[in-house]
Short mmCIF file of C-alpha atoms and ligand atoms in Angstrom, two decimals:
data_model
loop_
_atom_site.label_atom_id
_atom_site.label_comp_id
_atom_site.label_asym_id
_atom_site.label_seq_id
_atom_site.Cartn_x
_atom_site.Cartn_y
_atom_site.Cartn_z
CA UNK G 1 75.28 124.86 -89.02
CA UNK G 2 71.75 125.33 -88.17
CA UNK G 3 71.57 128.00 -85.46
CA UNK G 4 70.65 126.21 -81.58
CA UNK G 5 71.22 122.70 -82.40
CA UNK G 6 74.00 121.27 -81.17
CA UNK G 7 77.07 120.22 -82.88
CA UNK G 8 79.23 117.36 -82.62
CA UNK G 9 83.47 118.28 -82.35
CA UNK G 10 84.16 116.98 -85.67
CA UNK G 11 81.71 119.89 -86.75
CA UNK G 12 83.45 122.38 -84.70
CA UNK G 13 87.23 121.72 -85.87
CA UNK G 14 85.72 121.70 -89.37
CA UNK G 15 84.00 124.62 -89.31
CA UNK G 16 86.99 126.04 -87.82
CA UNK G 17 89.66 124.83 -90.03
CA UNK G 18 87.68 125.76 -93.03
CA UNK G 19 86.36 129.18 -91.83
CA UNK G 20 89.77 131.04 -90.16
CA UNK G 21 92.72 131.46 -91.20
CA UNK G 22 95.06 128.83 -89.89
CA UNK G 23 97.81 130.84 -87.85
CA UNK G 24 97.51 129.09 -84.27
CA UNK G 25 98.34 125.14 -84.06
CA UNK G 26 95.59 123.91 -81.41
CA UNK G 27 94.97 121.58 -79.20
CA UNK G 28 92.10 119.06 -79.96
CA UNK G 29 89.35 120.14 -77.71
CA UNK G 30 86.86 122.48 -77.66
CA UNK G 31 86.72 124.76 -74.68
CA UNK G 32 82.90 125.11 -73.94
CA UNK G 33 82.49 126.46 -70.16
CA UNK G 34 84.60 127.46 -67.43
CA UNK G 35 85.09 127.58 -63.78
CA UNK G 36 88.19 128.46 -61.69
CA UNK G 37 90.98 125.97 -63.07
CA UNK G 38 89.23 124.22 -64.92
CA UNK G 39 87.75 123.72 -68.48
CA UNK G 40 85.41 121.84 -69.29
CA UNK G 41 84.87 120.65 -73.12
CA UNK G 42 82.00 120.04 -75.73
CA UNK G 43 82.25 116.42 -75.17
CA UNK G 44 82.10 116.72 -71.27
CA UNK G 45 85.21 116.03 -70.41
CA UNK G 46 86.98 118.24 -67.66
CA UNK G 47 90.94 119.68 -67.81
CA UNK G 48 92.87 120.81 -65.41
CA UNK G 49 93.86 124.26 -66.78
CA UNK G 50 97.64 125.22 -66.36
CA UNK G 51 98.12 127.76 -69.44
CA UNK G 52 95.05 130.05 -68.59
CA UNK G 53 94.58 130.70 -72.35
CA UNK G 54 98.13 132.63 -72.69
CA UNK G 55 97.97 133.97 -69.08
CA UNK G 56 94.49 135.43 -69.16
CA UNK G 57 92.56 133.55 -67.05
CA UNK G 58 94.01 135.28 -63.95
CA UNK G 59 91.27 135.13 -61.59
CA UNK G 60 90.62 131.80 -62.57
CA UNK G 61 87.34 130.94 -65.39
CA UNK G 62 84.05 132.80 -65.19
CA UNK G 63 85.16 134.34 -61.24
CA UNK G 64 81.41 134.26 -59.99
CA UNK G 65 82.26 138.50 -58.85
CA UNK G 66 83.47 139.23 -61.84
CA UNK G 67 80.73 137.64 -63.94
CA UNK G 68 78.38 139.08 -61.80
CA UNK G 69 80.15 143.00 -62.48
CA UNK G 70 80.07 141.94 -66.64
CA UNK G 71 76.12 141.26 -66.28
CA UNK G 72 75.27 144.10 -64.42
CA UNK G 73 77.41 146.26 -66.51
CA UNK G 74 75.90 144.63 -70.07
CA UNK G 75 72.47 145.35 -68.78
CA UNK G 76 73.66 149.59 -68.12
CA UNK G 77 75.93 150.32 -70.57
CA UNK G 78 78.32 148.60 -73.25
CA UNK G 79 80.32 151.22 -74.37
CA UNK G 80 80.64 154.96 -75.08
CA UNK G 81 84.54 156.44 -75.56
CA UNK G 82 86.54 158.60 -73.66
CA UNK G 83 84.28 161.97 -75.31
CA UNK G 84 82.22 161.24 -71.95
CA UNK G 85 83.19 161.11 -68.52
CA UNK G 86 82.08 157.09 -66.42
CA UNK G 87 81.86 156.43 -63.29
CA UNK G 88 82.63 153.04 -64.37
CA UNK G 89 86.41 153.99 -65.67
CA UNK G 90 86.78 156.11 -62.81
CA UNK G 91 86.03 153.37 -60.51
CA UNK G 92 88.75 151.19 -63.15
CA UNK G 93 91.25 153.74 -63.01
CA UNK G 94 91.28 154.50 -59.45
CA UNK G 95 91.59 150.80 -58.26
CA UNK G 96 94.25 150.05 -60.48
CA UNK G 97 96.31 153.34 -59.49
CA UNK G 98 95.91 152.14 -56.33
CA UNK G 99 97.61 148.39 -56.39
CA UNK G 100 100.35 149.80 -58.30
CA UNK G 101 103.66 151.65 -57.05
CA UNK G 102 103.29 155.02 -56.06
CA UNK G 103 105.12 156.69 -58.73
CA UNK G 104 103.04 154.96 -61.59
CA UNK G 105 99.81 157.43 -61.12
CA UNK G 106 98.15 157.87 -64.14
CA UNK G 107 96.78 155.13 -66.51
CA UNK G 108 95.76 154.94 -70.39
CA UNK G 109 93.71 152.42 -71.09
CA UNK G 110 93.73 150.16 -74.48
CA UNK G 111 92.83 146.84 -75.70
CA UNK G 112 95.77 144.89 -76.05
CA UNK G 113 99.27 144.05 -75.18
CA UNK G 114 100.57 145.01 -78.08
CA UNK G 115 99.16 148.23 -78.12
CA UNK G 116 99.85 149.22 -74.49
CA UNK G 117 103.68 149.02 -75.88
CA UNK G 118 103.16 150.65 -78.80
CA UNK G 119 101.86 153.59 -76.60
CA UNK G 120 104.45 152.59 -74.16
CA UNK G 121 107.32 153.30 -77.21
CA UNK G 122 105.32 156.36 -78.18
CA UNK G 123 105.33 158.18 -75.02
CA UNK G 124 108.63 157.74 -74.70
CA UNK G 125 109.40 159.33 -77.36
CA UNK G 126 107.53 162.22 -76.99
CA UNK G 127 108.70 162.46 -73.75
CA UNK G 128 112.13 162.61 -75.01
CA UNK G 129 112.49 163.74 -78.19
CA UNK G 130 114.81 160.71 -79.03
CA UNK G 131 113.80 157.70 -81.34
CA UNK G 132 115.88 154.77 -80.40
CA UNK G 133 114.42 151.72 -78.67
CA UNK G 134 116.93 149.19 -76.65
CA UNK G 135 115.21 146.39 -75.95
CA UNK G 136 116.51 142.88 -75.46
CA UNK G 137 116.93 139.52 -77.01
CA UNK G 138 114.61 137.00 -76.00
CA UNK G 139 112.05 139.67 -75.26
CA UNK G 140 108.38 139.38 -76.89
CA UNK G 141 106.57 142.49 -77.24
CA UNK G 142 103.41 141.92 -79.72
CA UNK G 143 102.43 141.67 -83.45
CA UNK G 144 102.03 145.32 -84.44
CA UNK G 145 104.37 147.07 -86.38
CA UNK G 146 106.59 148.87 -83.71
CA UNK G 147 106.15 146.04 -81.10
CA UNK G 148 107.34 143.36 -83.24
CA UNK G 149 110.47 145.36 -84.33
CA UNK G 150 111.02 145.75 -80.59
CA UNK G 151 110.79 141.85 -80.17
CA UNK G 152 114.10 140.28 -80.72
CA UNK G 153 113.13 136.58 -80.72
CA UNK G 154 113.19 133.48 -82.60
CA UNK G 155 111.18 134.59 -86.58
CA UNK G 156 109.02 137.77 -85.36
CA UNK G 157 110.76 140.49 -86.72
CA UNK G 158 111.54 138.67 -89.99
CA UNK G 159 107.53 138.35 -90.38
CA UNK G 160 107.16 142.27 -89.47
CA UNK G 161 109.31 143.00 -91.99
CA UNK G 162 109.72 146.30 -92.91
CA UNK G 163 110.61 146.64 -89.23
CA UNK G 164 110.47 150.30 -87.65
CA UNK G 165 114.15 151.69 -87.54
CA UNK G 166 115.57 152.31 -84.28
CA UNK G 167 115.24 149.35 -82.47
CA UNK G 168 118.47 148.41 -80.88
CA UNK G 169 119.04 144.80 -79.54
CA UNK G 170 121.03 144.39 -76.26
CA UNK G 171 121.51 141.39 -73.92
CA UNK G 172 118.94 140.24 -71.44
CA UNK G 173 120.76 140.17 -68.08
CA UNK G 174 124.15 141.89 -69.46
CA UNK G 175 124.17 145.30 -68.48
CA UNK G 176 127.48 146.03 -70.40
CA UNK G 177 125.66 145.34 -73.60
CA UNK G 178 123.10 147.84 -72.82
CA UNK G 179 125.71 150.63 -71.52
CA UNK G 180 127.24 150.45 -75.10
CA UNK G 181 123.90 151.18 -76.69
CA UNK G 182 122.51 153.40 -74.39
CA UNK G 183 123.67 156.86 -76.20
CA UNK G 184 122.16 160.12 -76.16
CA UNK G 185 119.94 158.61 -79.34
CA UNK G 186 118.38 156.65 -76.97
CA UNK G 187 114.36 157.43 -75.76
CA UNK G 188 113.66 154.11 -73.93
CA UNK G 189 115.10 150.67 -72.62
CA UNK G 190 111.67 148.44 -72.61
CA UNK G 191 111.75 144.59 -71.22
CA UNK G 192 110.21 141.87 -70.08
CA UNK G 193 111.30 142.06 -66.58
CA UNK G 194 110.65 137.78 -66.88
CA UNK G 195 111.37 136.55 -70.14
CA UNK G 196 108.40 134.17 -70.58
CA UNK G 197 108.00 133.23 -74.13
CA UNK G 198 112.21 132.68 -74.49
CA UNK G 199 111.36 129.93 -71.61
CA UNK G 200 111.07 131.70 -68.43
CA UNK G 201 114.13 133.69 -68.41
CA UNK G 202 114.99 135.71 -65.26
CA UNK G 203 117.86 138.56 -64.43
CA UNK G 204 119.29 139.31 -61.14
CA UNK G 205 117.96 141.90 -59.28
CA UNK G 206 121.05 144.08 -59.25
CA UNK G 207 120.27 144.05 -63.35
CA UNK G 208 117.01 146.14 -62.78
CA UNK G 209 118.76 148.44 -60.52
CA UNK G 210 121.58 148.72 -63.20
CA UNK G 211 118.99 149.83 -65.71
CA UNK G 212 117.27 152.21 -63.58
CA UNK G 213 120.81 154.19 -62.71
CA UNK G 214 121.57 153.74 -66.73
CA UNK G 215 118.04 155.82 -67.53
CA UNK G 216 118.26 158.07 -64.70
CA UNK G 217 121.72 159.33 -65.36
CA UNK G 218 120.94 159.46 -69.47
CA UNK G 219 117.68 160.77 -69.50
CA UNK G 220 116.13 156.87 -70.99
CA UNK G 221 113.09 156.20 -70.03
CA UNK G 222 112.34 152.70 -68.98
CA UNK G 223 109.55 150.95 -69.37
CA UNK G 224 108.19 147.24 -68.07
CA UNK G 225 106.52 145.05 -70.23
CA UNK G 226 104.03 143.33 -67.54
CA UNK G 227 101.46 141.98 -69.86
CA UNK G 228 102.59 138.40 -68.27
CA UNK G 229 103.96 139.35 -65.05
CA UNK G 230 101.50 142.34 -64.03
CA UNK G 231 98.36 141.86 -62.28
CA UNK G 232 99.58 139.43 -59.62
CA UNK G 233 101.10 136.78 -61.67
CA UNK G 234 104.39 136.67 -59.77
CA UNK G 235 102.77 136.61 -56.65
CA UNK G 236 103.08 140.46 -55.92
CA UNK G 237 100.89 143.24 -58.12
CA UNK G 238 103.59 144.04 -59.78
CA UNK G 239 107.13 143.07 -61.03
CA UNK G 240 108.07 146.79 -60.94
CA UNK G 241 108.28 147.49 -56.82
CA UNK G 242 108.59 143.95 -56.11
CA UNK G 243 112.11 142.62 -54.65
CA UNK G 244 112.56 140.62 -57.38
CA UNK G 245 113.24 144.26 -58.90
CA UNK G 246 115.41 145.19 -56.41
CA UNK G 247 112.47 147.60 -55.89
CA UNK G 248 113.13 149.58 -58.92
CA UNK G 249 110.48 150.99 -60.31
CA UNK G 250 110.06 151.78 -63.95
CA UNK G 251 108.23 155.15 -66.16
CA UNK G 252 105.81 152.98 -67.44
CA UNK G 253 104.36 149.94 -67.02
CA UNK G 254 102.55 148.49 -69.71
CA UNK G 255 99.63 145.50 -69.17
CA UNK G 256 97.10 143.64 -70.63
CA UNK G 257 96.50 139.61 -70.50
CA UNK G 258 94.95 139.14 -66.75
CA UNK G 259 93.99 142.89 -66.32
CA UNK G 260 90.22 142.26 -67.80
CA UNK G 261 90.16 138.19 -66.98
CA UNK G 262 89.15 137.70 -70.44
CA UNK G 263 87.68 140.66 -71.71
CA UNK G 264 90.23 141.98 -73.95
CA UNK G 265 91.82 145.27 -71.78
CA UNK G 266 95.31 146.85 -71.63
CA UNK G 267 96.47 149.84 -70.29
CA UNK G 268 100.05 152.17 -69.75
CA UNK G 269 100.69 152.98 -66.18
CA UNK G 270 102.88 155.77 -65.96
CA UNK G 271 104.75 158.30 -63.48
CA UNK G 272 103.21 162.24 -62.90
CA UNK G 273 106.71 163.25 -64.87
CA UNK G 274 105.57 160.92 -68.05
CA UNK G 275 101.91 162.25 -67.78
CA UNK G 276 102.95 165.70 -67.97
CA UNK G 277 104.50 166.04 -71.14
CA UNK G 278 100.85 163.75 -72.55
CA UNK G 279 98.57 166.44 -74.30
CA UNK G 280 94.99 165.91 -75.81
CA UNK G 281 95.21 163.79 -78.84
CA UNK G 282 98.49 162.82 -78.53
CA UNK G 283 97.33 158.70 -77.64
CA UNK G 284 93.83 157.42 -78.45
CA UNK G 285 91.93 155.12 -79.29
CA UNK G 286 88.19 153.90 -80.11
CA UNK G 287 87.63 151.21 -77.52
CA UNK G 288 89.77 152.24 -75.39
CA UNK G 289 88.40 152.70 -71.35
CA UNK G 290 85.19 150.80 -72.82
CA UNK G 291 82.86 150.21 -69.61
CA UNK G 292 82.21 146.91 -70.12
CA UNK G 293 86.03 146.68 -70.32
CA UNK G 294 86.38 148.88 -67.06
CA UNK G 295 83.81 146.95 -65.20
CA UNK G 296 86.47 143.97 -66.04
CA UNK G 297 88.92 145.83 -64.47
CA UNK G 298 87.52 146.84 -61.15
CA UNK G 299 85.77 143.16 -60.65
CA UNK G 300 89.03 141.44 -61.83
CA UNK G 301 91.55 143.81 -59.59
CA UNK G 302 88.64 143.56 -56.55
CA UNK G 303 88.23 139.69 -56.65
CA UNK G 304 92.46 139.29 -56.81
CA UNK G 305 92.05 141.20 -53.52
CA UNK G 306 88.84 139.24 -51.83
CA UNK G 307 90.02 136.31 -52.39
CA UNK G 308 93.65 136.96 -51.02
CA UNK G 309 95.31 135.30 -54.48
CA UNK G 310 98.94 136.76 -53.95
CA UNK G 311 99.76 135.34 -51.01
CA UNK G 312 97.65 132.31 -52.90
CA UNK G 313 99.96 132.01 -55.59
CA UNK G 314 103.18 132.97 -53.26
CA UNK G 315 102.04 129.83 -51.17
CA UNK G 316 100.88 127.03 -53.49
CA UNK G 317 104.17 128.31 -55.72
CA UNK G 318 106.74 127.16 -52.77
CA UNK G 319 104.39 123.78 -52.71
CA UNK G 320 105.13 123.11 -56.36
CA UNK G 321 108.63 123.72 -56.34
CA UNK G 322 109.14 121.29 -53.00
CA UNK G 323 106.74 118.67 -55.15
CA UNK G 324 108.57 118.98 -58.44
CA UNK G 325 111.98 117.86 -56.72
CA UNK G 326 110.11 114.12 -57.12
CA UNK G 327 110.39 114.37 -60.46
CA UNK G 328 113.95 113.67 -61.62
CA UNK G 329 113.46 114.58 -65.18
CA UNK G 330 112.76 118.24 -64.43
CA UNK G 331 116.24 119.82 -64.44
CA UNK G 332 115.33 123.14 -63.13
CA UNK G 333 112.17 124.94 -61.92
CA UNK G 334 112.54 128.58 -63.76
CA UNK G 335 110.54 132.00 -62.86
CA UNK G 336 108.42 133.15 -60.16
CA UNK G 337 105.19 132.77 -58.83
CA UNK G 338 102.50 131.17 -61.64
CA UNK G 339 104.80 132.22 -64.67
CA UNK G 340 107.30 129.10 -64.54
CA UNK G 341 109.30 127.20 -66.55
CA UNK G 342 110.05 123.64 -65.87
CA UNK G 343 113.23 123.01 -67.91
CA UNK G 344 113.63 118.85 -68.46
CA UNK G 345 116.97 117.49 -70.31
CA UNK G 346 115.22 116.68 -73.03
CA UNK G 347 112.29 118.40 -75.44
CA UNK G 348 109.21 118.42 -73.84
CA UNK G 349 106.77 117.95 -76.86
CA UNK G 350 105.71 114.47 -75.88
CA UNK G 351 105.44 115.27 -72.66
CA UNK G 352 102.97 118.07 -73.00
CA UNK G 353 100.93 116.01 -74.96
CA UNK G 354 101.19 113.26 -72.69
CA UNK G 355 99.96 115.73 -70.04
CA UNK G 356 96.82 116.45 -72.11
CA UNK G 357 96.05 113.31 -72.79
CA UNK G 358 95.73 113.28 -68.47
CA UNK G 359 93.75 116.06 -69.07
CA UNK G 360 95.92 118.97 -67.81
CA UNK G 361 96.52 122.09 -70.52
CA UNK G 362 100.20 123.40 -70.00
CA UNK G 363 101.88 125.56 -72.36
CA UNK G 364 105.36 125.44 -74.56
CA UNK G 365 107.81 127.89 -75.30
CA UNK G 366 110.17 128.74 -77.79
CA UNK G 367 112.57 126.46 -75.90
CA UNK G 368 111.89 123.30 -76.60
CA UNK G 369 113.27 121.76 -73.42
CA UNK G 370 110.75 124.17 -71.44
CA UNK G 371 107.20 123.51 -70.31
CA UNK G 372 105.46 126.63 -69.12
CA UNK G 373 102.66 127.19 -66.37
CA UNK G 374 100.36 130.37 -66.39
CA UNK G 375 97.69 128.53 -64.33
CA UNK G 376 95.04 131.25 -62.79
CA UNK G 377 96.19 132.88 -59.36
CA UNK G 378 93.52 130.67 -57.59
CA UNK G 379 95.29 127.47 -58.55
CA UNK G 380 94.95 125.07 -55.05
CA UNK G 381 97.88 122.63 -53.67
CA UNK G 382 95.05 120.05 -54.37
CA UNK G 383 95.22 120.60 -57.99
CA UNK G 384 99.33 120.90 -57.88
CA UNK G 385 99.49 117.34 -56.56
CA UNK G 386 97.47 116.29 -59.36
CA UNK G 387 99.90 117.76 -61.49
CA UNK G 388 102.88 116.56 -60.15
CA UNK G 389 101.17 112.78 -60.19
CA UNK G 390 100.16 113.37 -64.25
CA UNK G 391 103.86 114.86 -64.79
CA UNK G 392 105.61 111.82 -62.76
CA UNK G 393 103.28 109.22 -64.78
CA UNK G 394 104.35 110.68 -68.21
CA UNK G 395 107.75 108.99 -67.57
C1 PLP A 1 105.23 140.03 -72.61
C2 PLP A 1 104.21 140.25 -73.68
N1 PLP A 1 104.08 141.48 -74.22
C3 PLP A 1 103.18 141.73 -75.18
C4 PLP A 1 102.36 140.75 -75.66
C5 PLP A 1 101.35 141.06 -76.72
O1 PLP A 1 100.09 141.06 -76.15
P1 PLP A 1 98.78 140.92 -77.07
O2 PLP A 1 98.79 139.56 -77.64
O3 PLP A 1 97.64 141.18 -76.12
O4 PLP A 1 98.88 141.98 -78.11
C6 PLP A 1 102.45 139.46 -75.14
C7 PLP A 1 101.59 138.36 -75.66
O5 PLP A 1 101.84 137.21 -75.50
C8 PLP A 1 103.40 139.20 -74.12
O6 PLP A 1 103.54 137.99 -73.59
#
């Protein structure tokens, strides 16, 4: 490819396809500039953007505050690690303290999901002095070593295999099957508080509460895995507060996914009790609190807030749910806020491609009957009704 000169998509996917490593099955466009929902393509085509490339795109494509923090923070500083003190990750850290529970008042910052668990699983340890993991089946936790031991679904731990011992499997939503595990062995429970790669699994709120009285009363730590529900997706801050929770709030929360709106970010929020027993050098890492990254944080966190996108997605999410009762093939509308699962009788495969072909990214799941939405928080009832039209002509 000659640098500057522009190249046609057949270039693109064979460049691509001859160049990486082919572990992700994609979809055949090619993304080239974005703005709120939508994506627009290297041929000049627009889509209507329902999957926000795996639940990043939280504040929507290229938000105009927070490309305007990136630039401004590109043009001071890229990066410099947690040796020096920033006023940018001060700024970061302070702001996201702030939106989240009271209890969860300290944060370590990271760069991805998987590695905010990993730290999660750590900390709890340490904290403890117990090994054992419970976490649940269904549950998707990341790629690294001690994540994807924790991740009891469909063929991940088989391909982390030699797995981490320790990792106990209980029932999502069956607190009996967690009060057999839940020994003195045991240093953390850790879920998905909304199931999203299973296909949009949810627990009662009584199950939270359940766990909470489990840890308290054994000494467990629990910990929230909010890369997908965190940072406003359900239509709170949270999961962990939120009365979908039954309020309870958990040690640590870990996040990643929306928290940077593209620029890759995650972080551990955890309580003062957690925080104490954390010395120097006992978590780290290189990029880590990054001030590009930070910047990303503040702008992202900020422009949730500005542009009032909770009650946003709280709002267009009841709209959805009244349109989607047109639409007889859709058996049941799972999940909350923008992280939901339309379940249809039959496997949605065609369907999602018949959506794309109306220009309208959605996303899969490991159940095949389930079509999942991550669209950004700033999705519009405009763009809803759209949807529901594409969805109703698919059939
Ligand atoms: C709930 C959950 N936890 C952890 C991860 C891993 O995050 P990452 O891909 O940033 O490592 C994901 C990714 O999809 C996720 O959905």
């Amino acid at each position: 490819m000659t640098p500057g000169t522009a190249i046609s998509f057949d270039q693109i996917v064979a460049s691509e396809d001859k160049f990486q490593l082919a572990t992700y099955k994609k979809m055949p466009i090619a993304a080239e500039r974005g703005e709120g929902v939508w994506i627009y393509t290297s041929d000049g085509q627009k889509y209507l953007d329902l999957y926000g490339g795996h639940a990043v795109a939280g504040t929507g494509h290229c938000h105009p505050h927070v490309v305007k923090a990136l630039q401004k923070q590109a043009g001071q500083l890229l990066f410099y690690s947690n040796l020096v003190y920033s006023e940018t990750r001060a700024r970061a850290a302070e702001k996201l303290v702030s939106v989240a529970p009271a209890q969860l008042s300290k944060a370590f910052f990271c760069n991805s999901g998987t590695e905010a668990n990993e730290n999660a699983m750590r900390m709890a340890r340490m904290f403890t002095g117990r090994e054992n993991i419970i976490t649940f089946s269904g549950g998707f936790h990341g790629r690294t070593a001690d994540a994807i031991s924790a991740t009891f679904l469909g063929k991940y731990r088989e391909i982390g295999k030699p797995n981490v011992p320790g990792h106990l499997e209980a029932e999502f939503g069956n607190i009996e099957s967690v009060n057999a595990l839940a020994d003195e062995s045991v240093a953390a429970i850790m879920l998905e508080p909304v199931q999203s790669m299973a296909g949009v699994r949810t627990a009662a709120p009584g199950f939270f509460r359940n766990l909470r009285d489990i840890c308290d009363q054994r000494g467990i730590v629990l910990i929230f895995d909010e890369v997908q529900t965190g940072i406003g997706r359900t239509g709170e801050w949270f999961f962990a507060g939120s009365p979908a929770a039954d309020g309870v709030v958990p040690d640590i929360v870990s996040l990643a996914k929306a928290l940077g709106s593209g620029v890759p970010v995650g972080a551990c929020l955890v309580t003062d009790s957690i925080a104490s027993k954390i010395k120097e050098n006992d978590l780290g890492t290189t990029f880590g609190g990054g001030m590009f990254a930070m910047a990303a944080v503040t702008a992202t966190l900020e422009a949730i807030e500005q542009d009032q996108m909770l009650e946003n997605v709280r709002r267009v999410e009841a709209h959805l749910r009244e349109r989607l009762k047109e639409v007889e093939q859709v058996v049941s509308v799972k999940g909350r806020g923008f992280l939901l699962g339309l379940e249809f009788a039959d496997k949605i495969a065609a369907t999602h491609k018949a959506l794309l072909e109306q220009k309208i990214i959605t996303g899969t799941s490991s159940d095949p009957r389930v079509l999942r939405l991550l669209p950004p928080l700033c999705l519009g009832i405009k763009e809803v009704d759209l949807f529901v039209d594409a969805l109703r002509n698919c059939f």
